[in-house]
Amino acid sequence: MTAKLNARSEPKTRILDIAERLFSENSFASVSIRNVTSLAHVNLSAVNYYFGSKKDLFHEVYIRRATEMNHERLLLLNDFSSLAEKEGRNVTVKELVYALITPPILWLYDKEQGLSVYIKFLARAYLEKASDMSHVLKEEVDVFDIFIPYFNKIYPDLEQNDLYWRIHFTMGAMHHTINHIDRIGLLSNGKCKAENWEKTRDRIVAFCSKGF
Amino acid sequence: MTAKLNARSEPKTRILDIAERLFSENSFASVSIRNVTSLAHVNLSAVNYYFGSKKDLFHEVYIRRATEMNHERLLLLNDFSSLAEKEGRNVTVKELVYALITPPILWLYDKEQGLSVYIKFLARAYLEKASDMSHVLKEEVDVFDIFIPYFNKIYPDLEQNDLYWRIHFTMGAMHHTINHIDRIGLLSNGKCKAENWEKTRDRIVAFCSKGF
DNA sequence: GTCTATATTCGGATAGAC
DNA sequence: GTCTATCCGAATATAGAC
């Protein structure tokens, strides 16, 4: 292999990958273009050349994968929905929570495509004023709007208020796990670990579906 | 009133208050000493004079109130514990979750002492590498260690693993609510609001204690 | 498209007068 | 203790050679 180690992909992709990682671990302001370009093995001016500005780069980082994840949620929902129909029953809460939780947690543990990094990036981006997350947020809200009727069928008497709050808490348990996947070890004095994604997912699903 | 509007308190306190607010809304790197000093109506050099450096200022911001909150949690636990003893029963999960959740949520809605700001600051500080949160984290872990035996009495057969995870998810629902108290409106297309702290607290307690 | 050089701005920290 | 002035480093962005 004669090429440099980190030079296997296109410069633009390499910049996006590195930026995604750095922005997932540090705040927007504390990541410099210099950090990005040096780690991506491209020239300092490459970011401006390919993206225009640091903000634009940030923007492209989340645009790149934004819709994918919500799409996966809906695919799971469809699977459960047609299965339930075939069996002549309602979709269960467990299935609904499962469909909401699985894609992000699955991504969190992905090592190959860097999806793990993106999930952490997203969680951090929500807090950044520099980022306009309305786009991502709107997509997520749209997805929830598709899930809501299913919940309503299960709990016809539940106030809409309460329903939204419970979805909110479910997202909270998930986001917290994503943001602080390492803290569970500290919290338990080293006794606990986030072993594998299925177990983590199942734990969240069990906890949250009981909460509904 | 002859004095300047924002000059009622000591310079040092004023700096801390402003810094707390700015750090609660923005990342460490994106807040400048110049932002802080101009809003606090003190001279640019005052931060270095009183605290030494920007990092030291950040550190003092969270040291100032760190122990208070966990202290309040333990006070609540003690109340419930002696009440339960008097009634010859175990402390309930609801009470335990209540004791863990109430102080932060109560603070979140406080408008007078600026505790609300501190809670948001804390949530953000957890993500900052610039901050060494081991101090705060250790205190929280110590508090959990006091709560654990109570949970164990209620669920003697529950694996410690599961217990820690459930506390983790509870903290998640809480932190998410704190971090995104405004998002519940967006999520529900304006139908929901975080009306008052008791209702919010009760919602979290209900959801999470069912999850145990 | 990739490099160097640089213009420009901004922020942290300090020195030194008062 | 409070102010002004300033040093220094770092960072974004751009201009222009190759």
Coordinates of C-alpha atoms (C1' of nucleotides) in Angstrom, one line a residue:
Chain A
M1 CA 0.0 0.0 0.0
T2 CA 1.6 3.2 -1.2
A3 CA -1.1 5.7 -0.4
K4 CA -1.3 7.3 2.9
L5 CA -3.3 5.5 5.6
N6 CA -6.2 7.9 5.8
A7 CA -6.3 8.8 2.2
R8 CA -8.4 6.0 0.9
S9 CA -11.5 8.0 0.2
E10 CA -12.4 11.3 -1.6
P11 CA -11.2 14.4 0.1
K12 CA -14.7 15.8 0.5
T13 CA -15.9 12.6 2.2
R14 CA -12.8 12.5 4.4
I15 CA -13.5 16.0 5.6
L16 CA -17.1 15.1 6.4
D17 CA -16.1 12.0 8.3
I18 CA -13.5 13.7 10.4
A19 CA -15.8 16.7 11.0
E20 CA -18.6 14.4 12.1
R21 CA -16.3 12.8 14.6
L22 CA -14.9 16.0 16.0
F23 CA -18.2 17.7 16.2
S24 CA -19.6 14.7 18.0
E25 CA -17.0 15.0 20.7
N26 CA -16.5 18.7 21.0
S27 CA -18.6 21.8 20.7
F28 CA -18.9 23.7 17.4
A29 CA -16.7 26.6 18.6
S30 CA -14.0 24.4 20.0
V31 CA -13.4 22.5 16.8
S32 CA -11.3 24.5 14.4
I33 CA -11.0 24.1 10.7
R34 CA -7.4 23.4 11.3
N35 CA -8.2 20.4 13.5
V36 CA -10.4 19.0 10.7
T37 CA -8.1 19.6 7.8
S38 CA -5.0 18.3 9.5
L39 CA -6.7 15.1 10.6
A40 CA -8.3 14.7 7.2
H41 CA -5.0 15.1 5.6
V42 CA -6.1 17.9 3.3
N43 CA -5.0 21.4 3.0
L44 CA -6.2 24.1 5.3
S45 CA -8.2 25.8 2.6
A46 CA -10.0 22.7 1.5
V47 CA -13.0 23.2 3.9
N48 CA -13.6 26.6 2.4
Y49 CA -13.1 25.3 -1.0
Y50 CA -15.6 22.4 -0.8
F51 CA -18.1 23.8 1.7
G52 CA -17.8 27.5 1.8
S53 CA -17.5 28.0 5.6
K54 CA -17.2 26.1 8.8
K55 CA -20.9 26.5 9.4
D56 CA -21.7 25.1 6.0
L57 CA -19.6 22.2 6.8
F58 CA -21.4 21.6 10.0
H59 CA -24.7 21.8 8.2
E60 CA -23.6 19.3 5.6
V61 CA -22.5 16.9 8.2
Y62 CA -26.0 16.4 9.5
I63 CA -27.8 16.8 6.3
R64 CA -25.9 13.8 4.9
R65 CA -27.7 11.3 7.1
A66 CA -30.7 13.1 8.4
T67 CA -33.5 11.3 6.7
E68 CA -32.1 7.8 6.8
M69 CA -32.7 7.2 10.4
N70 CA -36.3 8.3 10.5
H71 CA -36.9 6.2 7.4
E72 CA -35.7 3.1 9.3
R73 CA -38.1 3.9 12.1
L74 CA -41.0 3.9 9.6
L75 CA -39.9 0.7 8.0
L76 CA -40.0 -1.0 11.4
L77 CA -43.4 0.5 12.1
N78 CA -44.7 -0.9 8.8
D79 CA -43.3 -4.3 9.6
F80 CA -45.1 -4.4 12.9
S81 CA -48.2 -2.9 11.5
S82 CA -48.7 -5.5 8.8
L83 CA -47.7 -8.3 11.1
A84 CA -50.4 -7.1 13.6
E85 CA -53.0 -6.8 10.9
K86 CA -52.3 -10.3 9.7
E87 CA -52.7 -11.6 13.3
G88 CA -55.9 -9.5 13.7
R89 CA -54.6 -7.4 16.7
N90 CA -53.4 -4.0 17.5
V91 CA -49.8 -3.0 17.4
T92 CA -48.4 -3.1 20.9
V93 CA -46.7 -0.4 22.8
K94 CA -43.6 -2.5 23.0
E95 CA -43.4 -2.6 19.2
L96 CA -43.9 1.1 18.9
V97 CA -41.2 1.9 21.3
Y98 CA -39.0 -0.7 19.7
A99 CA -39.5 0.9 16.3
L100 CA -38.6 4.4 17.7
I101 CA -35.6 3.2 19.7
T102 CA -34.0 0.6 17.5
P103 CA -32.5 2.7 14.7
P104 CA -30.7 5.2 16.8
I105 CA -29.4 2.6 19.2
L106 CA -28.4 0.3 16.4
W107 CA -26.5 3.1 14.8
L108 CA -24.9 4.0 18.1
Y109 CA -23.1 0.6 18.1
D110 CA -22.2 0.6 14.4
K111 CA -18.5 0.7 13.9
E112 CA -18.3 0.3 10.1
Q113 CA -20.2 3.2 8.5
G114 CA -19.5 5.7 11.3
L115 CA -23.2 5.9 12.2
S116 CA -22.3 5.7 15.8
V117 CA -20.5 9.0 15.5
Y118 CA -23.4 10.6 13.7
I119 CA -25.8 9.7 16.5
K120 CA -23.5 11.4 19.1
F121 CA -23.1 14.3 16.7
L122 CA -26.9 14.8 16.5
A123 CA -27.3 14.7 20.2
R124 CA -24.7 17.5 20.6
A125 CA -26.0 19.5 17.7
Y126 CA -29.4 19.8 19.4
L127 CA -27.7 22.0 21.9
E128 CA -25.7 24.1 19.5
K129 CA -27.1 27.5 18.6
A130 CA -24.8 27.6 15.7
S131 CA -26.7 24.8 14.1
D132 CA -30.2 25.3 12.8
M133 CA -31.8 22.0 13.7
S134 CA -35.3 22.9 12.7
H135 CA -34.9 20.7 9.7
V136 CA -34.0 17.6 11.6
L137 CA -36.5 18.4 14.4
K138 CA -39.3 18.8 11.9
E139 CA -38.5 15.4 10.4
E140 CA -38.6 13.8 13.7
V141 CA -41.9 15.5 14.6
D142 CA -43.4 14.2 11.3
V143 CA -42.4 10.7 12.3
F144 CA -44.0 11.1 15.7
D145 CA -47.2 12.3 14.0
I146 CA -47.3 9.0 12.2
F147 CA -46.8 7.0 15.4
I148 CA -49.4 8.9 17.4
P149 CA -52.5 7.2 15.9
Y150 CA -51.1 3.8 16.8
F151 CA -50.7 4.9 20.4
N152 CA -54.2 6.3 20.4
K153 CA -55.6 3.0 19.3
I154 CA -54.0 1.3 22.3
Y155 CA -54.9 4.0 24.8
P156 CA -58.1 5.6 23.5
D157 CA -58.7 7.4 26.8
L158 CA -55.2 8.8 27.3
E159 CA -55.0 12.5 27.0
Q160 CA -52.9 13.7 24.1
N161 CA -50.8 15.7 26.6
D162 CA -49.8 12.7 28.5
L163 CA -49.0 10.8 25.3
Y164 CA -46.6 13.5 24.1
W165 CA -44.9 13.7 27.4
R166 CA -44.3 9.9 27.5
I167 CA -42.8 10.0 24.0
H168 CA -40.7 12.8 25.2
F169 CA -39.4 10.8 28.2
T170 CA -38.7 7.9 26.0
M171 CA -36.5 10.0 23.8
G172 CA -34.9 11.3 26.9
A173 CA -33.9 7.8 28.1
M174 CA -32.6 7.1 24.7
H175 CA -30.6 10.3 24.2
H176 CA -29.2 10.1 27.7
T177 CA -28.0 6.6 26.9
I178 CA -26.4 7.8 23.7
N179 CA -24.8 10.8 25.3
H180 CA -23.5 9.0 28.3
I181 CA -23.0 5.5 27.2
D182 CA -19.8 5.4 29.3
R183 CA -21.3 6.8 32.4
I184 CA -23.2 3.7 33.3
G185 CA -19.9 2.2 34.2
L186 CA -19.0 5.1 36.5
L187 CA -22.5 5.1 38.0
S188 CA -22.3 1.5 39.0
N189 CA -18.7 1.6 40.2
G190 CA -17.6 -0.4 37.2
K191 CA -20.2 -3.2 37.7
C192 CA -22.3 -2.4 34.6
K193 CA -21.3 -2.1 31.0
A194 CA -23.2 -1.4 27.8
E195 CA -22.5 -4.9 26.5
N196 CA -24.2 -5.0 23.1
W197 CA -26.8 -3.0 21.3
E198 CA -29.6 -5.5 21.5
K199 CA -29.3 -5.7 25.3
T200 CA -29.2 -1.9 25.6
R201 CA -32.1 -1.5 23.2
D202 CA -34.2 -4.1 25.1
R203 CA -33.5 -2.4 28.4
I204 CA -34.7 0.9 27.1
V205 CA -37.8 -0.7 25.4
A206 CA -38.7 -2.6 28.6
F207 CA -38.3 0.5 30.8
C208 CA -40.2 2.9 28.6
S209 CA -43.0 0.7 27.4
K210 CA -43.8 0.0 31.1
G211 CA -43.9 3.7 31.6
F212 CA -46.7 4.2 29.1
Chain B
M1 CA -31.8 55.1 42.3
T2 CA -28.4 56.4 41.3
A3 CA -26.5 53.1 41.0
K4 CA -26.5 51.3 37.6
L5 CA -29.3 48.9 37.1
N6 CA -27.3 45.7 37.1
A7 CA -24.9 46.8 39.8
R8 CA -26.8 45.8 42.9
S9 CA -24.6 42.9 43.9
E10 CA -20.9 42.4 44.4
P11 CA -18.8 42.3 41.2
K12 CA -17.6 38.8 41.9
T13 CA -21.2 37.5 42.3
R14 CA -22.4 39.4 39.3
I15 CA -19.7 37.8 37.2
L16 CA -20.6 34.4 38.4
D17 CA -24.3 35.0 37.8
I18 CA -23.8 36.2 34.2
A19 CA -21.3 33.4 33.5
E20 CA -23.7 30.8 34.8
R21 CA -26.3 32.1 32.4
L22 CA -24.1 32.3 29.4
F23 CA -22.5 28.9 30.0
S24 CA -26.0 27.5 30.4
E25 CA -27.0 28.7 26.9
N26 CA -23.7 28.4 25.0
S27 CA -20.7 26.2 24.9
F28 CA -17.6 27.0 26.9
A29 CA -15.6 27.9 23.9
S30 CA -18.3 30.2 22.4
V31 CA -18.6 32.3 25.5
S32 CA -15.9 34.9 25.7
I33 CA -14.6 36.7 28.7
R34 CA -15.6 39.8 26.9
N35 CA -19.3 38.7 26.7
V36 CA -19.2 38.0 30.5
T37 CA -17.6 41.2 31.6
S38 CA -19.6 43.5 29.4
L39 CA -22.9 42.0 30.5
A40 CA -21.8 42.0 34.2
H41 CA -20.8 45.6 33.8
V42 CA -17.3 45.0 35.1
N43 CA -14.0 45.6 33.5
L44 CA -12.5 43.2 31.0
S45 CA -9.7 42.3 33.3
A46 CA -12.0 41.5 36.3
V47 CA -12.4 37.8 35.4
N48 CA -8.7 37.3 35.5
Y49 CA -8.4 39.3 38.6
Y50 CA -11.1 37.5 40.6
F51 CA -10.8 34.0 39.2
G52 CA -7.5 33.7 37.4
S53 CA -8.7 32.3 34.1
K54 CA -11.8 31.5 32.1
K55 CA -11.5 27.9 33.0
D56 CA -11.3 28.8 36.7
L57 CA -14.4 30.9 36.4
F58 CA -16.2 28.0 34.8
H59 CA -15.1 25.8 37.6
E60 CA -16.3 28.2 40.3
V61 CA -19.7 28.4 38.6
Y62 CA -20.5 24.8 39.2
I63 CA -18.7 24.5 42.5
R64 CA -20.9 27.2 43.9
R65 CA -24.0 25.2 44.0
A66 CA -22.8 21.6 43.5
T67 CA -23.5 20.1 46.9
E68 CA -26.8 21.9 47.6
M69 CA -28.8 19.9 45.1
N70 CA -27.7 16.5 46.2
H71 CA -28.2 17.6 49.8
E72 CA -31.8 18.3 49.0
R73 CA -32.3 14.9 47.5
L74 CA -31.0 13.3 50.7
L75 CA -33.2 15.4 52.8
L76 CA -36.3 14.2 50.9
L77 CA -35.1 10.6 51.2
N78 CA -34.8 11.0 54.9
D79 CA -38.3 12.4 55.2
F80 CA -39.7 9.5 53.3
S81 CA -37.6 7.0 55.1
S82 CA -38.7 8.1 58.6
L83 CA -42.3 8.4 57.4
A84 CA -42.1 4.8 56.1
E85 CA -40.5 3.6 59.3
K86 CA -43.3 5.2 61.4
E87 CA -45.9 3.5 59.2
G88 CA -44.0 0.2 59.4
R89 CA -43.5 -0.2 55.7
N90 CA -40.8 0.0 53.0
V91 CA -40.1 3.2 51.2
T92 CA -41.9 3.0 47.8
V93 CA -40.3 3.4 44.3
K94 CA -42.4 6.4 43.7
E95 CA -41.0 8.1 46.8
L96 CA -37.4 7.3 45.8
V97 CA -37.9 8.6 42.2
Y98 CA -39.6 11.6 43.7
A99 CA -36.7 12.3 45.9
L100 CA -34.2 12.1 43.0
I101 CA -36.3 14.1 40.6
T102 CA -37.8 16.8 42.7
P103 CA -34.8 19.0 43.5
P104 CA -33.5 19.4 39.9
I105 CA -37.0 20.0 38.5
L106 CA -37.9 22.4 41.3
W107 CA -34.7 24.3 40.6
L108 CA -35.5 24.3 36.9
Y109 CA -38.6 26.4 37.5
D110 CA -37.0 28.7 40.1
K111 CA -36.9 32.2 38.9
E112 CA -35.6 34.0 41.9
Q113 CA -32.3 32.6 42.9
G114 CA -31.2 31.6 39.4
L115 CA -31.2 27.9 40.2
S116 CA -33.0 27.3 36.9
V117 CA -30.0 28.6 35.1
Y118 CA -27.7 26.4 37.1
I119 CA -29.6 23.2 36.2
K120 CA -29.3 24.0 32.5
F121 CA -25.6 24.9 33.0
L122 CA -25.0 21.5 34.6
A123 CA -26.6 19.6 31.8
R124 CA -24.4 21.3 29.4
A125 CA -21.3 21.1 31.4
Y126 CA -21.6 17.3 31.4
L127 CA -20.8 17.4 27.7
E128 CA -17.9 19.9 28.0
K129 CA -14.4 18.5 27.9
A130 CA -13.1 21.8 29.1
S131 CA -14.9 21.1 32.4
D132 CA -13.7 18.5 34.7
M133 CA -17.0 17.2 36.0
S134 CA -15.6 14.3 38.0
H135 CA -16.2 16.2 41.1
V136 CA -19.9 16.7 40.4
L137 CA -20.3 13.2 39.1
K138 CA -18.7 11.7 42.1
E139 CA -21.1 13.5 44.3
E140 CA -24.1 12.3 42.3
V141 CA -22.7 8.7 42.3
D142 CA -22.3 8.9 46.1
V143 CA -26.0 10.0 46.4
F144 CA -27.1 7.0 44.2
D145 CA -25.1 4.7 46.4
I146 CA -27.2 5.9 49.3
F147 CA -30.4 5.3 47.3
I148 CA -29.5 1.8 46.1
P149 CA -30.1 -0.1 49.3
Y150 CA -33.7 1.3 49.4
F151 CA -34.3 0.0 45.9
N152 CA -32.8 -3.3 46.8
K153 CA -35.2 -3.7 49.7
I154 CA -38.1 -3.2 47.3
Y155 CA -36.8 -5.5 44.5
P156 CA -34.6 -8.0 46.3
D157 CA -34.4 -10.2 43.2
L158 CA -33.5 -7.5 40.7
E159 CA -30.1 -7.7 39.3
Q160 CA -27.9 -4.8 40.2
N161 CA -27.2 -4.3 36.5
D162 CA -30.9 -3.6 35.8
L163 CA -31.2 -1.3 38.8
Y164 CA -28.4 0.9 37.6
W165 CA -29.8 1.0 34.1
R166 CA -33.2 2.1 35.4
I167 CA -31.7 4.9 37.5
H168 CA -29.8 5.8 34.4
F169 CA -33.0 6.0 32.3
T170 CA -34.7 8.0 35.0
M171 CA -31.9 10.6 34.9
G172 CA -32.3 10.6 31.1
A173 CA -35.9 11.5 31.2
M174 CA -35.1 14.2 33.7
H175 CA -32.2 15.6 31.9
H176 CA -34.0 15.6 28.6
T177 CA -36.8 17.5 30.1
I178 CA -34.4 20.0 31.5
N179 CA -32.5 20.4 28.3
H180 CA -35.4 20.6 26.0
I181 CA -38.2 22.0 28.2
D182 CA -39.4 24.0 25.2
R183 CA -39.4 21.1 22.7
I184 CA -42.5 19.5 24.2
G185 CA -44.4 22.4 22.5
L186 CA -42.9 21.7 19.1
L187 CA -43.3 18.0 19.5
S188 CA -47.0 18.3 20.1
N189 CA -47.6 21.1 17.5
G190 CA -48.2 23.6 20.3
K191 CA -50.7 21.4 22.1
C192 CA -48.6 20.7 25.1
K193 CA -46.8 23.0 27.5
A194 CA -44.7 22.5 30.6
E195 CA -47.3 24.2 32.8
N196 CA -45.8 24.1 36.2
W197 CA -43.1 22.3 38.0
E198 CA -45.3 20.1 40.1
K199 CA -47.1 18.7 37.1
T200 CA -43.8 18.2 35.2
R201 CA -42.3 16.5 38.2
D202 CA -45.3 14.3 38.7
R203 CA -45.3 13.2 35.0
I204 CA -41.6 12.2 35.3
V205 CA -42.2 10.4 38.5
A206 CA -45.2 8.5 37.2
F207 CA -43.5 7.4 34.0
C208 CA -40.2 6.4 35.6
S209 CA -41.6 4.6 38.7
K210 CA -43.7 2.5 36.4
G211 CA -40.6 1.6 34.5
F212 CA -38.9 0.1 37.5
Chain C
dG1 C1' -7.9 21.3 -7.4
dT2 C1' -4.2 21.9 -4.2
dC3 C1' -0.8 24.7 -2.2
dT4 C1' 1.4 29.1 0.3
dA5 C1' 0.9 33.3 2.1
dT6 C1' -1.6 36.6 4.2
dA7 C1' -5.4 39.8 5.6
dT8 C1' -8.3 40.3 9.4
dT9 C1' -10.7 39.5 13.4
dC10 C1' -11.2 37.9 18.0
dG11 C1' -10.1 36.3 22.4
dG12 C1' -7.2 35.3 26.6
dA13 C1' -4.1 37.2 29.5
dT14 C1' -0.9 40.6 31.4
dA15 C1' 1.4 45.1 32.5
dG16 C1' 1.2 49.2 34.6
dA17 C1' -1.2 53.7 35.6
dC18 C1' -4.3 55.5 38.9
Chain D
dG1 C1' -9.5 47.2 43.2
dT2 C1' -10.4 49.2 38.8
dC3 C1' -9.1 51.1 34.5
dT4 C1' -6.5 51.4 29.7
dA5 C1' -3.5 49.7 26.6
dT6 C1' -1.3 46.1 24.6
dC7 C1' 0.9 41.6 23.6
dC8 C1' 0.3 37.3 21.7
dG9 C1' -1.7 33.4 19.8
dA10 C1' -5.3 31.3 17.2
dA11 C1' -8.8 31.1 14.0
dT12 C1' -11.7 32.1 9.7
dA13 C1' -11.4 33.3 5.3
dT14 C1' -9.4 34.8 1.0
dA15 C1' -6.1 35.9 -2.8
dG16 C1' -3.2 34.1 -5.9
dA17 C1' 0.7 31.0 -7.5
dC18 C1' 1.2 26.5 -9.4

